[in-house]
Amino acid sequence: MSLSPVEGVALAEIESGGDAEAPERKGVVGRSPGQLAWARLRRDRTAMVSGGMLVLFMVLALAAPLIQMVYGIGPREQFQHLLDGFGMPLGYAGGVSGDHWFGLEPGLGRDIFIRLIYGLRTSLFIAFAAAVITATIGIVLGTLAGYLGGWLDAVINWITDLTLAMPFLVIALALTPTLVLRFYGEREAVSPAFGVGVLIAVFAIFGWTSTARLVRGQVIALREREFVEAARASGAGLGHMLFRQLLPNIWAPILVSFSLAVPQFITSEAALSFIGVGLSDETPSFGRMIYRSLDYLQTDPAYVFFPGVMIFALVFAFNLFGDALRDALDPKSSR
């Protein structure tokens, strides 16, 4: 009987656990590869700390409306009476006080803390939506190209190479204003949802190629294995081969690729917002806040400090967790 890699690992664990001469290994009897990876992940302190930070960030993002209700201040409210004649916040450290925990924005007087919370919500939504879409496209195209091969593989590879050859920043700068003028007039205010959708679409167009190539390579390595040949000989259809035989055995690299793609989209969204692509100034965003803070680096350094630290901590936590997840899913890892 031919076994898939997933079934083979589980069977090996059962056999080793059933050995009467090795009682110390009985604790791993019947554990699946996912359970083994979770056990390795739990032993990694870096993974636990970074994972805890990510959970905190996600809870803050999801609870943004509740935080606004408790905090009593909205992201678009302005407090012009708390600014001096030059538009600078009154008080110390950019207007930090019991009512405004991180101070106020110079010029407009908006609360920095609540805008950071909603900026976190915006960044995570765009990053996760783009990562899900790009992963889906990459998995579908990569699996079909790797398993079917032939002319379909050649076409998908040609499209992948064409997409990689396109200059991302130039097309983003050209595509976004074009879409805005297509759906909105020159004097009309652009909907925040439209700007978010444009950024997700731009990321989806360019971000699927790495996942597609990763999946294609994994499928090519598996399609000639005995368990695939056995399923094919038994008359299994294309859907069964792709979703029951191949994909369950390549979920680990896909998951790692997904976890590392999210921080890339976070930094890309901040970079595009910084140069004024996609999101308007009304939409809370780390990139827009850092851009506005450049004029106040000497007079109000707290304005650039808080969004800078927030995006650094968010991306750093994602990268640490992604690396730890990769080590946990690799049985050959020494960690």
mmCIF file of C-alpha atoms in Angstrom:
data_model
loop_
_atom_site.group_PDB
_atom_site.id
_atom_site.type_symbol
_atom_site.label_atom_id
_atom_site.label_comp_id
_atom_site.label_asym_id
_atom_site.label_seq_id
_atom_site.Cartn_x
_atom_site.Cartn_y
_atom_site.Cartn_z
ATOM 1 C CA MET A 1 0.000 0.000 0.000
ATOM 2 C CA SER A 2 1.269 3.479 -0.912
ATOM 3 C CA LEU A 3 0.994 6.243 1.655
ATOM 4 C CA SER A 4 1.102 9.996 1.251
ATOM 5 C CA PRO A 5 3.745 11.962 3.200
ATOM 6 C CA VAL A 6 1.125 13.101 5.716
ATOM 7 C CA GLU A 7 -0.090 9.563 6.325
ATOM 8 C CA GLY A 8 3.493 8.277 6.441
ATOM 9 C CA VAL A 9 4.521 10.698 9.189
ATOM 10 C CA ALA A 10 1.443 9.849 11.264
ATOM 11 C CA LEU A 11 2.055 6.099 10.809
ATOM 12 C CA ALA A 12 5.708 6.468 11.808
ATOM 13 C CA GLU A 13 4.693 8.254 14.995
ATOM 14 C CA ILE A 14 2.164 5.513 15.830
ATOM 15 C CA GLU A 15 4.712 2.773 15.243
ATOM 16 C CA SER A 16 7.391 4.482 17.333
ATOM 17 C CA GLY A 17 4.909 5.124 20.125
ATOM 18 C CA GLY A 18 3.798 1.494 20.149
ATOM 19 C CA ASP A 19 7.289 0.203 20.874
ATOM 20 C CA ALA A 20 7.216 -1.389 24.317
ATOM 21 C CA GLU A 21 10.949 -0.862 24.754
ATOM 22 C CA ALA A 22 10.666 2.904 24.355
ATOM 23 C CA PRO A 23 8.121 4.064 26.961
ATOM 24 C CA GLU A 24 9.494 7.586 26.907
ATOM 25 C CA ARG A 25 8.145 8.021 23.360
ATOM 26 C CA LYS A 26 4.579 7.009 24.142
ATOM 27 C CA GLY A 27 3.597 10.663 24.528
ATOM 28 C CA VAL A 28 3.594 11.163 20.758
ATOM 29 C CA VAL A 29 1.371 8.227 19.857
ATOM 30 C CA GLY A 30 -1.097 9.086 17.125
ATOM 31 C CA ARG A 31 -0.102 12.731 16.757
ATOM 32 C CA SER A 32 -0.544 14.221 13.308
ATOM 33 C CA PRO A 33 2.092 16.420 11.602
ATOM 34 C CA GLY A 34 0.023 19.441 12.574
ATOM 35 C CA GLN A 35 0.051 18.435 16.234
ATOM 36 C CA LEU A 36 3.792 17.855 16.112
ATOM 37 C CA ALA A 37 4.318 21.284 14.554
ATOM 38 C CA TRP A 38 2.132 22.878 17.224
ATOM 39 C CA ALA A 39 4.179 21.166 19.956
ATOM 40 C CA ARG A 40 7.410 22.517 18.461
ATOM 41 C CA LEU A 41 5.848 25.966 18.112
ATOM 42 C CA ARG A 42 4.765 26.014 21.765
ATOM 43 C CA ARG A 43 8.333 25.277 22.871
ATOM 44 C CA ASP A 44 9.641 28.286 20.925
ATOM 45 C CA ARG A 45 9.598 31.344 23.204
ATOM 46 C CA THR A 46 10.065 33.706 20.264
ATOM 47 C CA ALA A 47 6.989 32.245 18.593
ATOM 48 C CA MET A 48 4.917 32.591 21.744
ATOM 49 C CA VAL A 49 5.952 36.211 22.389
ATOM 50 C CA SER A 50 5.500 37.310 18.773
ATOM 51 C CA GLY A 51 2.252 35.364 18.528
ATOM 52 C CA GLY A 52 0.965 37.085 21.661
ATOM 53 C CA MET A 53 1.830 40.469 20.173
ATOM 54 C CA LEU A 54 -0.032 39.591 16.975
ATOM 55 C CA VAL A 55 -3.089 38.491 18.924
ATOM 56 C CA LEU A 56 -3.002 41.807 20.799
ATOM 57 C CA PHE A 57 -2.762 43.785 17.553
ATOM 58 C CA MET A 58 -5.636 41.852 16.000
ATOM 59 C CA VAL A 59 -7.834 42.316 19.061
ATOM 60 C CA LEU A 60 -7.152 46.063 18.998
ATOM 61 C CA ALA A 61 -7.989 46.220 15.293
ATOM 62 C CA LEU A 62 -11.214 44.240 15.636
ATOM 63 C CA ALA A 63 -12.284 46.187 18.727
ATOM 64 C CA ALA A 64 -11.618 49.624 17.183
ATOM 65 C CA PRO A 65 -15.300 50.735 17.314
ATOM 66 C CA LEU A 66 -15.544 49.565 20.931
ATOM 67 C CA ILE A 67 -12.304 51.361 21.823
ATOM 68 C CA GLN A 68 -13.662 54.514 20.178
ATOM 69 C CA MET A 69 -16.831 54.225 22.259
ATOM 70 C CA VAL A 70 -14.877 53.831 25.507
ATOM 71 C CA TYR A 71 -12.236 56.427 24.583
ATOM 72 C CA GLY A 72 -14.930 58.901 23.581
ATOM 73 C CA ILE A 73 -13.079 60.315 20.556
ATOM 74 C CA GLY A 74 -13.451 59.474 16.857
ATOM 75 C CA PRO A 75 -10.652 59.283 14.266
ATOM 76 C CA ARG A 76 -11.952 62.330 12.355
ATOM 77 C CA GLU A 77 -12.704 64.620 15.292
ATOM 78 C CA GLN A 78 -10.583 67.781 15.408
ATOM 79 C CA PHE A 79 -9.575 69.735 18.497
ATOM 80 C CA GLN A 80 -8.476 73.049 17.043
ATOM 81 C CA HIS A 81 -8.925 74.791 20.404
ATOM 82 C CA LEU A 82 -6.043 72.714 21.797
ATOM 83 C CA LEU A 83 -3.597 74.064 19.187
ATOM 84 C CA ASP A 84 -1.601 77.254 19.443
ATOM 85 C CA GLY A 85 -1.428 80.010 16.852
ATOM 86 C CA PHE A 86 1.106 78.041 14.803
ATOM 87 C CA GLY A 87 -1.054 74.906 14.748
ATOM 88 C CA MET A 88 1.083 73.043 17.298
ATOM 89 C CA PRO A 89 -0.522 71.071 20.136
ATOM 90 C CA LEU A 90 -0.519 72.752 23.517
ATOM 91 C CA GLY A 91 1.267 70.975 26.357
ATOM 92 C CA TYR A 92 4.158 68.544 26.483
ATOM 93 C CA ALA A 93 5.128 65.811 23.979
ATOM 94 C CA GLY A 94 2.685 66.909 21.305
ATOM 95 C CA GLY A 95 -0.285 67.432 23.600
ATOM 96 C CA VAL A 96 -0.158 64.139 25.509
ATOM 97 C CA SER A 97 -2.701 64.205 28.316
ATOM 98 C CA GLY A 98 -5.272 62.112 30.088
ATOM 99 C CA ASP A 99 -7.797 62.879 27.351
ATOM 100 C CA HIS A 100 -5.382 62.393 24.445
ATOM 101 C CA TRP A 101 -3.018 59.558 25.321
ATOM 102 C CA PHE A 102 -0.648 59.976 22.355
ATOM 103 C CA GLY A 103 -1.246 63.672 21.779
ATOM 104 C CA LEU A 104 -2.741 65.511 18.806
ATOM 105 C CA GLU A 105 -1.817 65.945 15.167
ATOM 106 C CA PRO A 106 -0.302 69.355 14.405
ATOM 107 C CA GLY A 107 -2.395 71.446 12.073
ATOM 108 C CA LEU A 108 -5.672 69.493 12.270
ATOM 109 C CA GLY A 109 -5.761 68.551 15.939
ATOM 110 C CA ARG A 110 -6.928 64.970 15.445
ATOM 111 C CA ASP A 111 -6.270 62.427 18.201
ATOM 112 C CA ILE A 112 -3.220 60.281 17.374
ATOM 113 C CA PHE A 113 -4.138 57.292 19.552
ATOM 114 C CA ILE A 114 -7.529 56.589 17.988
ATOM 115 C CA ARG A 115 -6.139 57.153 14.494
ATOM 116 C CA LEU A 116 -3.411 54.616 15.230
ATOM 117 C CA ILE A 117 -6.037 52.076 16.277
ATOM 118 C CA TYR A 118 -8.014 52.613 13.081
ATOM 119 C CA GLY A 119 -4.784 52.708 11.061
ATOM 120 C CA LEU A 120 -3.943 49.299 12.505
ATOM 121 C CA ARG A 121 -7.388 48.087 11.454
ATOM 122 C CA THR A 122 -6.876 49.433 7.927
ATOM 123 C CA SER A 123 -3.421 47.904 7.510
ATOM 124 C CA LEU A 124 -4.390 44.469 8.814
ATOM 125 C CA PHE A 125 -7.566 44.340 6.711
ATOM 126 C CA ILE A 126 -5.720 45.244 3.513
ATOM 127 C CA ALA A 127 -2.828 42.893 4.268
ATOM 128 C CA PHE A 128 -4.966 39.871 5.152
ATOM 129 C CA ALA A 129 -7.409 40.422 2.278
ATOM 130 C CA ALA A 130 -4.548 40.751 -0.204
ATOM 131 C CA ALA A 131 -2.757 37.726 1.260
ATOM 132 C CA VAL A 132 -5.879 35.540 1.023
ATOM 133 C CA ILE A 133 -6.569 36.581 -2.579
ATOM 134 C CA THR A 134 -2.972 36.186 -3.730
ATOM 135 C CA ALA A 135 -2.614 32.845 -1.950
ATOM 136 C CA THR A 136 -5.813 31.562 -3.575
ATOM 137 C CA ILE A 137 -4.726 32.639 -7.058
ATOM 138 C CA GLY A 138 -1.220 31.274 -6.551
ATOM 139 C CA ILE A 139 -2.436 27.932 -5.194
ATOM 140 C CA VAL A 140 -4.907 27.378 -8.033
ATOM 141 C CA LEU A 141 -2.521 28.369 -10.837
ATOM 142 C CA GLY A 142 0.508 26.676 -9.280
ATOM 143 C CA THR A 143 -1.338 23.413 -8.665
ATOM 144 C CA LEU A 144 -2.776 23.258 -12.180
ATOM 145 C CA ALA A 145 0.567 24.130 -13.764
ATOM 146 C CA GLY A 146 2.511 21.637 -11.695
ATOM 147 C CA TYR A 147 0.093 18.706 -12.018
ATOM 148 C CA LEU A 148 -1.166 19.053 -15.591
ATOM 149 C CA GLY A 149 2.029 20.427 -17.128
ATOM 150 C CA GLY A 150 2.198 20.738 -20.908
ATOM 151 C CA TRP A 151 0.869 23.835 -22.625
ATOM 152 C CA LEU A 152 -1.012 24.972 -19.508
ATOM 153 C CA ASP A 153 2.208 24.987 -17.507
ATOM 154 C CA ALA A 154 3.927 26.967 -20.270
ATOM 155 C CA VAL A 155 1.130 29.553 -20.392
ATOM 156 C CA ILE A 156 1.023 30.018 -16.612
ATOM 157 C CA ASN A 157 4.807 30.345 -16.478
ATOM 158 C CA TRP A 158 4.672 32.920 -19.260
ATOM 159 C CA ILE A 159 2.030 34.932 -17.374
ATOM 160 C CA THR A 160 4.111 34.669 -14.187
ATOM 161 C CA ASP A 161 7.230 35.932 -15.918
ATOM 162 C CA LEU A 162 5.249 38.759 -17.530
ATOM 163 C CA THR A 163 3.818 39.817 -14.157
ATOM 164 C CA LEU A 164 7.250 39.751 -12.516
ATOM 165 C CA ALA A 165 8.642 41.914 -15.323
ATOM 166 C CA MET A 166 6.082 44.668 -14.699
ATOM 167 C CA PRO A 167 7.331 47.568 -12.516
ATOM 168 C CA PHE A 168 5.054 47.438 -9.501
ATOM 169 C CA LEU A 169 5.502 51.009 -8.293
ATOM 170 C CA VAL A 170 5.128 52.597 -11.729
ATOM 171 C CA ILE A 171 1.941 50.687 -12.510
ATOM 172 C CA ALA A 172 0.515 51.425 -9.048
ATOM 173 C CA LEU A 173 1.195 55.139 -9.528
ATOM 174 C CA ALA A 174 -0.454 55.087 -12.969
ATOM 175 C CA LEU A 175 -3.341 52.725 -12.252
ATOM 176 C CA THR A 176 -4.697 54.305 -9.081
ATOM 177 C CA PRO A 177 -5.376 57.843 -10.422
ATOM 178 C CA THR A 178 -6.826 56.318 -13.593
ATOM 179 C CA LEU A 179 -9.329 54.273 -11.624
ATOM 180 C CA VAL A 180 -10.194 57.251 -9.433
ATOM 181 C CA LEU A 181 -10.939 59.424 -12.476
ATOM 182 C CA ARG A 182 -12.907 56.581 -14.040
ATOM 183 C CA PHE A 183 -15.312 56.231 -11.128
ATOM 184 C CA TYR A 184 -15.073 59.676 -9.512
ATOM 185 C CA GLY A 185 -14.894 63.198 -10.839
ATOM 186 C CA GLU A 186 -11.940 65.490 -10.263
ATOM 187 C CA ARG A 187 -13.753 67.344 -7.469
ATOM 188 C CA GLU A 188 -15.558 64.390 -5.904
ATOM 189 C CA ALA A 189 -14.358 62.913 -2.643
ATOM 190 C CA VAL A 190 -13.049 59.379 -3.062
ATOM 191 C CA SER A 191 -14.724 56.794 -0.846
ATOM 192 C CA PRO A 192 -12.360 55.223 1.713
ATOM 193 C CA ALA A 193 -13.679 51.780 0.742
ATOM 194 C CA PHE A 194 -12.782 52.468 -2.891
ATOM 195 C CA GLY A 195 -9.196 53.356 -1.961
ATOM 196 C CA VAL A 196 -8.878 50.211 0.131
ATOM 197 C CA GLY A 197 -10.287 48.113 -2.711
ATOM 198 C CA VAL A 198 -7.849 49.608 -5.215
ATOM 199 C CA LEU A 199 -4.876 48.760 -3.009
ATOM 200 C CA ILE A 200 -6.082 45.194 -2.509
ATOM 201 C CA ALA A 201 -6.576 44.820 -6.272
ATOM 202 C CA VAL A 202 -3.084 46.145 -7.000
ATOM 203 C CA PHE A 203 -1.553 43.728 -4.501
ATOM 204 C CA ALA A 204 -3.609 40.849 -5.932
ATOM 205 C CA ILE A 205 -2.375 41.559 -9.464
ATOM 206 C CA PHE A 206 1.301 41.423 -8.487
ATOM 207 C CA GLY A 207 1.461 39.322 -5.319
ATOM 208 C CA TRP A 208 0.408 35.828 -6.468
ATOM 209 C CA THR A 209 3.539 34.932 -8.431
ATOM 210 C CA SER A 210 5.736 33.749 -5.542
ATOM 211 C CA THR A 211 3.009 31.451 -4.187
ATOM 212 C CA ALA A 212 2.305 30.076 -7.666
ATOM 213 C CA ARG A 213 5.954 29.186 -8.226
ATOM 214 C CA LEU A 214 6.276 27.677 -4.759
ATOM 215 C CA VAL A 215 3.174 25.504 -5.201
ATOM 216 C CA ARG A 216 4.162 24.489 -8.738
ATOM 217 C CA GLY A 217 7.536 23.249 -7.550
ATOM 218 C CA GLN A 218 6.004 21.305 -4.661
ATOM 219 C CA VAL A 219 3.380 19.686 -6.893
ATOM 220 C CA ILE A 220 5.971 18.687 -9.502
ATOM 221 C CA ALA A 221 7.949 16.965 -6.731
ATOM 222 C CA LEU A 222 4.850 15.062 -5.571
ATOM 223 C CA ARG A 223 3.012 14.178 -8.773
ATOM 224 C CA GLU A 224 5.219 11.167 -9.533
ATOM 225 C CA ARG A 225 5.077 9.775 -5.994
ATOM 226 C CA GLU A 226 3.565 6.359 -5.390
ATOM 227 C CA PHE A 227 0.474 7.562 -3.547
ATOM 228 C CA VAL A 228 -0.389 9.913 -6.423
ATOM 229 C CA GLU A 229 0.125 7.159 -8.986
ATOM 230 C CA ALA A 230 -2.072 4.834 -6.914
ATOM 231 C CA ALA A 231 -4.869 7.397 -6.718
ATOM 232 C CA ARG A 232 -4.596 8.077 -10.440
ATOM 233 C CA ALA A 233 -4.715 4.331 -11.216
ATOM 234 C CA SER A 234 -7.843 3.937 -9.095
ATOM 235 C CA GLY A 235 -9.657 6.405 -11.354
ATOM 236 C CA ALA A 236 -9.596 9.501 -9.113
ATOM 237 C CA GLY A 237 -10.728 12.685 -10.843
ATOM 238 C CA LEU A 238 -8.837 15.945 -11.172
ATOM 239 C CA GLY A 239 -10.550 17.541 -8.181
ATOM 240 C CA HIS A 240 -9.742 14.581 -5.946
ATOM 241 C CA MET A 241 -6.123 14.558 -7.073
ATOM 242 C CA LEU A 242 -5.650 18.257 -6.438
ATOM 243 C CA PHE A 243 -7.601 18.770 -3.215
ATOM 244 C CA ARG A 244 -7.348 15.367 -1.533
ATOM 245 C CA GLN A 245 -3.938 14.079 -2.598
ATOM 246 C CA LEU A 246 -1.667 17.023 -3.418
ATOM 247 C CA LEU A 247 -2.765 20.100 -1.463
ATOM 248 C CA PRO A 248 -2.913 18.387 1.969
ATOM 249 C CA ASN A 249 0.770 17.529 1.535
ATOM 250 C CA ILE A 250 1.971 21.039 0.680
ATOM 251 C CA TRP A 251 -0.002 23.084 3.197
ATOM 252 C CA ALA A 252 3.070 23.715 5.364
ATOM 253 C CA PRO A 253 5.069 25.822 2.839
ATOM 254 C CA ILE A 254 1.857 27.573 1.785
ATOM 255 C CA LEU A 255 1.139 28.540 5.387
ATOM 256 C CA VAL A 256 4.677 29.845 5.870
ATOM 257 C CA SER A 257 4.459 31.804 2.615
ATOM 258 C CA PHE A 258 1.153 33.322 3.760
ATOM 259 C CA SER A 259 2.541 34.346 7.159
ATOM 260 C CA LEU A 260 5.490 36.091 5.502
ATOM 261 C CA ALA A 261 3.339 37.763 2.824
ATOM 262 C CA VAL A 262 1.173 39.632 5.355
ATOM 263 C CA PRO A 263 3.988 41.895 6.691
ATOM 264 C CA GLN A 264 5.108 42.563 3.118
ATOM 265 C CA PHE A 265 1.637 43.863 2.280
ATOM 266 C CA ILE A 266 1.585 45.943 5.474
ATOM 267 C CA THR A 267 4.809 47.713 4.547
ATOM 268 C CA SER A 268 3.706 48.039 0.897
ATOM 269 C CA GLU A 269 0.416 49.634 1.955
ATOM 270 C CA ALA A 270 2.265 52.061 4.214
ATOM 271 C CA ALA A 271 4.735 52.908 1.437
ATOM 272 C CA LEU A 272 1.994 53.539 -1.140
ATOM 273 C CA SER A 273 -0.030 55.589 1.344
ATOM 274 C CA PHE A 274 3.106 57.568 2.150
ATOM 275 C CA ILE A 275 3.407 58.686 -1.491
ATOM 276 C CA GLY A 276 -0.333 59.339 -1.766
ATOM 277 C CA VAL A 277 -1.437 56.247 -3.709
ATOM 278 C CA GLY A 278 -4.692 54.519 -2.828
ATOM 279 C CA LEU A 279 -5.778 55.933 0.525
ATOM 280 C CA SER A 280 -6.881 59.490 1.112
ATOM 281 C CA ASP A 281 -5.912 61.577 4.124
ATOM 282 C CA GLU A 282 -9.327 60.941 5.688
ATOM 283 C CA THR A 283 -8.583 57.216 5.968
ATOM 284 C CA PRO A 284 -6.418 56.423 9.025
ATOM 285 C CA SER A 285 -3.171 54.913 7.764
ATOM 286 C CA PHE A 286 0.353 54.542 9.120
ATOM 287 C CA GLY A 287 1.841 55.729 5.836
ATOM 288 C CA ARG A 288 -0.241 58.915 5.700
ATOM 289 C CA MET A 289 0.513 59.717 9.346
ATOM 290 C CA ILE A 290 4.263 59.303 8.823
ATOM 291 C CA TYR A 291 4.087 61.449 5.680
ATOM 292 C CA ARG A 292 2.302 64.261 7.520
ATOM 293 C CA SER A 293 4.743 64.036 10.428
ATOM 294 C CA LEU A 294 7.794 64.798 8.274
ATOM 295 C CA ASP A 295 7.147 68.541 8.513
ATOM 296 C CA TYR A 296 7.199 68.336 12.311
ATOM 297 C CA LEU A 297 10.245 66.162 13.000
ATOM 298 C CA GLN A 298 11.967 68.878 15.015
ATOM 299 C CA THR A 299 8.985 70.664 16.523
ATOM 300 C CA ASP A 300 6.840 67.599 17.369
ATOM 301 C CA PRO A 301 8.884 64.346 17.223
ATOM 302 C CA ALA A 302 6.159 62.441 19.094
ATOM 303 C CA TYR A 303 3.973 62.687 15.997
ATOM 304 C CA VAL A 304 6.323 60.465 13.970
ATOM 305 C CA PHE A 305 7.382 58.344 16.954
ATOM 306 C CA PHE A 306 4.056 56.636 17.689
ATOM 307 C CA PRO A 307 3.092 55.497 14.156
ATOM 308 C CA GLY A 308 6.715 54.558 13.445
ATOM 309 C CA VAL A 309 6.944 52.354 16.525
ATOM 310 C CA MET A 310 3.534 50.819 15.816
ATOM 311 C CA ILE A 311 4.321 49.713 12.264
ATOM 312 C CA PHE A 312 7.796 48.532 13.305
ATOM 313 C CA ALA A 313 6.392 46.371 16.117
ATOM 314 C CA LEU A 314 3.644 44.968 13.880
ATOM 315 C CA VAL A 315 5.933 43.979 11.006
ATOM 316 C CA PHE A 316 8.659 42.723 13.357
ATOM 317 C CA ALA A 317 6.189 40.469 15.193
ATOM 318 C CA PHE A 318 4.872 39.034 11.920
ATOM 319 C CA ASN A 319 8.386 38.308 10.647
ATOM 320 C CA LEU A 320 9.459 36.644 13.892
ATOM 321 C CA PHE A 321 6.333 34.504 13.970
ATOM 322 C CA GLY A 322 6.715 33.577 10.303
ATOM 323 C CA ASP A 323 10.294 32.411 10.874
ATOM 324 C CA ALA A 324 9.269 30.439 13.951
ATOM 325 C CA LEU A 325 6.377 28.863 12.055
ATOM 326 C CA ARG A 326 8.712 27.815 9.250
ATOM 327 C CA ASP A 327 11.030 26.128 11.770
ATOM 328 C CA ALA A 328 8.110 24.412 13.517
ATOM 329 C CA LEU A 329 6.742 22.986 10.261
ATOM 330 C CA ASP A 330 10.168 21.692 9.199
ATOM 331 C CA PRO A 331 10.782 18.255 10.792
ATOM 332 C CA LYS A 332 14.520 18.606 10.034
ATOM 333 C CA SER A 333 14.826 21.850 11.971
ATOM 334 C CA SER A 334 17.048 21.734 15.031
ATOM 335 C CA ARG A 335 14.867 24.186 16.964
#
